[in-house]
mmCIF file of C-alpha atoms in Angstrom:
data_model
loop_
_atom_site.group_PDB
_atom_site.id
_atom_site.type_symbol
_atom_site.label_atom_id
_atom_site.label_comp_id
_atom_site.label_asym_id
_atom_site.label_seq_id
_atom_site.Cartn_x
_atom_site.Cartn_y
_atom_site.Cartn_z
ATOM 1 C CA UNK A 1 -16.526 20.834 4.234
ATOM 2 C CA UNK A 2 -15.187 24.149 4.590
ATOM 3 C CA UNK A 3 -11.789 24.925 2.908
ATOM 4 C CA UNK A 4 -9.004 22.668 1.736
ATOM 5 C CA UNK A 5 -5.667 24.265 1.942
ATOM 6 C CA UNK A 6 -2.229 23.032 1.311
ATOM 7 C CA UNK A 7 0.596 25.270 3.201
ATOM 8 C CA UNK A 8 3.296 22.491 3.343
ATOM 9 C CA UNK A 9 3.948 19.842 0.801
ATOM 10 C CA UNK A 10 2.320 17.174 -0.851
ATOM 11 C CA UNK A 11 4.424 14.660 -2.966
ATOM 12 C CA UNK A 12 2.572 11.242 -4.529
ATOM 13 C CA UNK A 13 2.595 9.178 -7.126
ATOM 14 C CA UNK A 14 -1.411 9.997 -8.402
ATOM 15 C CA UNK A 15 -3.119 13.017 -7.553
ATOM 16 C CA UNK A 16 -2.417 16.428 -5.353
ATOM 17 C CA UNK A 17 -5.434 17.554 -3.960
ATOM 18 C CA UNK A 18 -8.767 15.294 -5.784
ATOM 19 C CA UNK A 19 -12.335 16.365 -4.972
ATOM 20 C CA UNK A 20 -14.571 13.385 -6.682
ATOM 21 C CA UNK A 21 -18.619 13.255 -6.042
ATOM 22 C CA UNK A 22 -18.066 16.025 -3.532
ATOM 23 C CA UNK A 23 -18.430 19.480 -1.949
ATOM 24 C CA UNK A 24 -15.940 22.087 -0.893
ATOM 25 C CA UNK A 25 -17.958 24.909 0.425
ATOM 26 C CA UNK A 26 -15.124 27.147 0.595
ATOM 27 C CA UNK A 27 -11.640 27.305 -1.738
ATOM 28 C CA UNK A 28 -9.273 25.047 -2.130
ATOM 29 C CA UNK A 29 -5.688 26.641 -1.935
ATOM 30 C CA UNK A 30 -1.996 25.962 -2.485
ATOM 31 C CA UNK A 31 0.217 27.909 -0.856
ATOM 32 C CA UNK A 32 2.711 25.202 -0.934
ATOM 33 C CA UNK A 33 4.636 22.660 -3.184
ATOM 34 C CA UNK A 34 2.184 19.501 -4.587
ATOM 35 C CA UNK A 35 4.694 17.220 -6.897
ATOM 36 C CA UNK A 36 3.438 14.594 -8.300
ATOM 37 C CA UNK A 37 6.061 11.870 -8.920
ATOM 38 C CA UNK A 38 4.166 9.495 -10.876
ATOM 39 C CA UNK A 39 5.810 10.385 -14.013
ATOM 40 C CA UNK A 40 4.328 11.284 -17.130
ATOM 41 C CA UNK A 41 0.569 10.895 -17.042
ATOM 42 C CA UNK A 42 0.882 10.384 -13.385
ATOM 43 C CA UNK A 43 -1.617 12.633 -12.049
ATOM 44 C CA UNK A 44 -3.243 16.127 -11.158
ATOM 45 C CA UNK A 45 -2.545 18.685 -9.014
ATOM 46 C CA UNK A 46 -5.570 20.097 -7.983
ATOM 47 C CA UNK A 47 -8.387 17.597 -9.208
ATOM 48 C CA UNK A 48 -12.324 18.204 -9.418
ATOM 49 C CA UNK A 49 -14.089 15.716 -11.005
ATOM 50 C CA UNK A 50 -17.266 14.018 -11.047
ATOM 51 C CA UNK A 51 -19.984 16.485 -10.044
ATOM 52 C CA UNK A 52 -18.220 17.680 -7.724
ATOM 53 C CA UNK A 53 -18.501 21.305 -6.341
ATOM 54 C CA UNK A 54 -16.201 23.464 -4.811
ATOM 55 C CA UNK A 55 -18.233 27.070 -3.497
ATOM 56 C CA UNK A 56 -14.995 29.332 -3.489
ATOM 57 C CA UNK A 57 -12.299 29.374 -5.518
ATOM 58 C CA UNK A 58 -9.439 27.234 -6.719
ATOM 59 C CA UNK A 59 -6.167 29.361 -6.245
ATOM 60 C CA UNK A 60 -2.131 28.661 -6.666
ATOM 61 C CA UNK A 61 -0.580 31.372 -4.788
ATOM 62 C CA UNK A 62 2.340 33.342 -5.219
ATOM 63 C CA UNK A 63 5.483 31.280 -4.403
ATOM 64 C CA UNK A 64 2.923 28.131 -4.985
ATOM 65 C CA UNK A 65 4.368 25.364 -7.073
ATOM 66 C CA UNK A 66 2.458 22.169 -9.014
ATOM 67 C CA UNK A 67 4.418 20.351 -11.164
ATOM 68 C CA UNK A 68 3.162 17.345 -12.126
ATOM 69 C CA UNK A 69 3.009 14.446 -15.017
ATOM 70 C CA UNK A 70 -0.579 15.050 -16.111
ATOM 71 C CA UNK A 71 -2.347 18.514 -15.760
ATOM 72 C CA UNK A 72 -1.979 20.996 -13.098
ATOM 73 C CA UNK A 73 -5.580 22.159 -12.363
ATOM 74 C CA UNK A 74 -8.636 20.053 -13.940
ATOM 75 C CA UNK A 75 -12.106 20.640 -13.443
ATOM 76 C CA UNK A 76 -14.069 18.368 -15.359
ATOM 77 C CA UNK A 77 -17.355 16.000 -15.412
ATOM 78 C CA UNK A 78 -20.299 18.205 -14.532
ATOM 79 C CA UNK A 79 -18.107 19.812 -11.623
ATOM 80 C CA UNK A 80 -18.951 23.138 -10.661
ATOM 81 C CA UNK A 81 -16.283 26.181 -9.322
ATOM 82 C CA UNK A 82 -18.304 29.257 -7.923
ATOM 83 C CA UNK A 83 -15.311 31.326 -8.035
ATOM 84 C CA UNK A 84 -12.290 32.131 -9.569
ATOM 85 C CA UNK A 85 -9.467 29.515 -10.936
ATOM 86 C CA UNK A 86 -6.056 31.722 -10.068
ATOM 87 C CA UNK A 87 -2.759 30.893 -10.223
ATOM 88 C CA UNK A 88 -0.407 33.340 -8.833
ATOM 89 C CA UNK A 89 2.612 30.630 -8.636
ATOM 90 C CA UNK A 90 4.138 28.109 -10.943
ATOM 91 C CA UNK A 91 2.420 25.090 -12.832
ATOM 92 C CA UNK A 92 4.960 22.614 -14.573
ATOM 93 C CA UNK A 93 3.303 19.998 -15.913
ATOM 94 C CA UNK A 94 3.500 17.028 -18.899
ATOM 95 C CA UNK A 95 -0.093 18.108 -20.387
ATOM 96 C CA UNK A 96 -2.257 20.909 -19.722
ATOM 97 C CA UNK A 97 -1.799 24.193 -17.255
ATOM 98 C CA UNK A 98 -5.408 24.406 -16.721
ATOM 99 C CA UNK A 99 -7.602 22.126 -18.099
ATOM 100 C CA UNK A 100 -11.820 22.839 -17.699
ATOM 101 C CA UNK A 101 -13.675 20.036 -19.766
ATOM 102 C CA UNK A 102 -16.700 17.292 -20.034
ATOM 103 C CA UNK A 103 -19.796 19.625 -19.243
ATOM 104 C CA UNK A 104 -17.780 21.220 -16.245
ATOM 105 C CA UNK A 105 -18.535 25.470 -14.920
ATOM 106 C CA UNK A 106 -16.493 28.062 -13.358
ATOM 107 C CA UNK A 107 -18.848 30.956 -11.878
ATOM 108 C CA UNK A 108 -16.147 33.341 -11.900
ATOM 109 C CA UNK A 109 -13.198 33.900 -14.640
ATOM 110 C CA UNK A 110 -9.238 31.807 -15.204
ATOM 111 C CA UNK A 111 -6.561 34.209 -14.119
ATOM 112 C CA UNK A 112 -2.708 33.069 -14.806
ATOM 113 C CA UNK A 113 -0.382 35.944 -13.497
ATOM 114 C CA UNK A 114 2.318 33.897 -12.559
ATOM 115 C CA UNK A 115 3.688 31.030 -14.801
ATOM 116 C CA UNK A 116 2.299 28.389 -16.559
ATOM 117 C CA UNK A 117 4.793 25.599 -18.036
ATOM 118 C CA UNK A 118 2.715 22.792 -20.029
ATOM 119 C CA UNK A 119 3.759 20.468 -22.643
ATOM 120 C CA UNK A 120 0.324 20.627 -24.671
ATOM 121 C CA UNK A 121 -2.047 23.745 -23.391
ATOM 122 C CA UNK A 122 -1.564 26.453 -21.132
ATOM 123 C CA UNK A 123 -5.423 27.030 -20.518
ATOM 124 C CA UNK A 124 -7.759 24.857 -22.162
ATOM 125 C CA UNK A 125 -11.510 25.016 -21.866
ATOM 126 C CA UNK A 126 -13.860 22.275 -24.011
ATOM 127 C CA UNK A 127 -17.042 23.988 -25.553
ATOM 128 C CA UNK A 128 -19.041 21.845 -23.251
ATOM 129 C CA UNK A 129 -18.001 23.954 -20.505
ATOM 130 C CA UNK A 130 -19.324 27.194 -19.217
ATOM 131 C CA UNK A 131 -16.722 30.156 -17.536
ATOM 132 C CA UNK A 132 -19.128 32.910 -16.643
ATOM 133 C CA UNK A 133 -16.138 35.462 -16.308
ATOM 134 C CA UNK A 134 -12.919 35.954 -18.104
ATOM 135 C CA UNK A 135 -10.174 33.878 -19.420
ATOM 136 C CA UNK A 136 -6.703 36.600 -18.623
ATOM 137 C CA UNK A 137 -3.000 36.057 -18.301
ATOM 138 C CA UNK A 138 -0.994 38.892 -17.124
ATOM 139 C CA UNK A 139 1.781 36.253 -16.334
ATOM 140 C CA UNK A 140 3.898 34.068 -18.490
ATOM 141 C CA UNK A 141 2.683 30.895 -20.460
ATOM 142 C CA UNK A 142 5.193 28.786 -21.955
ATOM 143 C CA UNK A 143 3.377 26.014 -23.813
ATOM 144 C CA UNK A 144 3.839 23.459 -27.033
ATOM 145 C CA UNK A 145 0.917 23.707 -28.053
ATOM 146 C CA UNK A 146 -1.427 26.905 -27.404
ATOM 147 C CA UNK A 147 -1.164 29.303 -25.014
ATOM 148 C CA UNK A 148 -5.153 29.453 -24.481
ATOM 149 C CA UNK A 149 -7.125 26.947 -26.228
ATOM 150 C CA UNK A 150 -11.043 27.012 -26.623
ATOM 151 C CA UNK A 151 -11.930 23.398 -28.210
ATOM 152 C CA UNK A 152 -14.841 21.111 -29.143
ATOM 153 C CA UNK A 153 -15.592 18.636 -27.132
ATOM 154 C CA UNK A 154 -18.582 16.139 -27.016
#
């Protein structure tokens, strides 16, 4: 598959966007509003999981909104980003802004420069992950809990 892109909106009860034992060749990109109405816990916005592998990059564009119960970007389970993660919008979520764990690798570097509203983490990457690039925010992370968490995980 080439590209998965989201100009309009997406509004469910589980998750936004969910890449599981799959490949994106290309980027997967917001451009719109994904809400996810499930409440607390109730689901990703942008969701890679098990070895799953998406070729591009993983953006939230300006004017981009997630909000969502659970996290708003997770990349976890062996999955593999050969790009960037950006978010140039807004997250709002109930757990974590950003969220790479569980043996999971980003290529290229996590770049917040627009706003990140999580009630645990802002950015949180497990020590069983790899990012081959950078971790910056030039944007605004409002979090209660850290702002950019590196963590053990096994």
């Amino acid at each position: 598959m080439g590209d998965i892109t989201n100009s309009g909106t997406i509004d469910t009860d589980e998750d936004g966007i969910l890449v599981s034992s799959s490949t994106v060749d290309g980027n997967i990109t917001n451009s719109g509003d994904i809400t996810i109405t499930g409440g607390k816990g109730g689901g990703e916005g942008i969701y890679v999981d098990n070895d799953s592998e998406v070729g591009g990059s993983i953006i939230n564009t300006v004017d981009a909104s997630i909000t969502a119960g659970d996290d708003g970007i997770q990349v976890i389970s062996s999955s593999t980003v050969g790009g960037d993660i950006i978010n140039a919008g807004s997250i709002d979520v109930g757990d974590d802004g950003i969220v790479i764990y569980d043996d999971a690798s980003i290529d290229g570097s996590i770049i917040n420069s627009g706003t990140i509203d999580a009630d645990y983490d802002g950015i949180a990457v497990s020590s069983s992950s790899t990012i081959e690039g950078d971790i910056t925010n030039s944007g605004e992370i409002n979090a209660e809990d850290s702002g950019i968490y590196l963590y053990s995980y096994s």
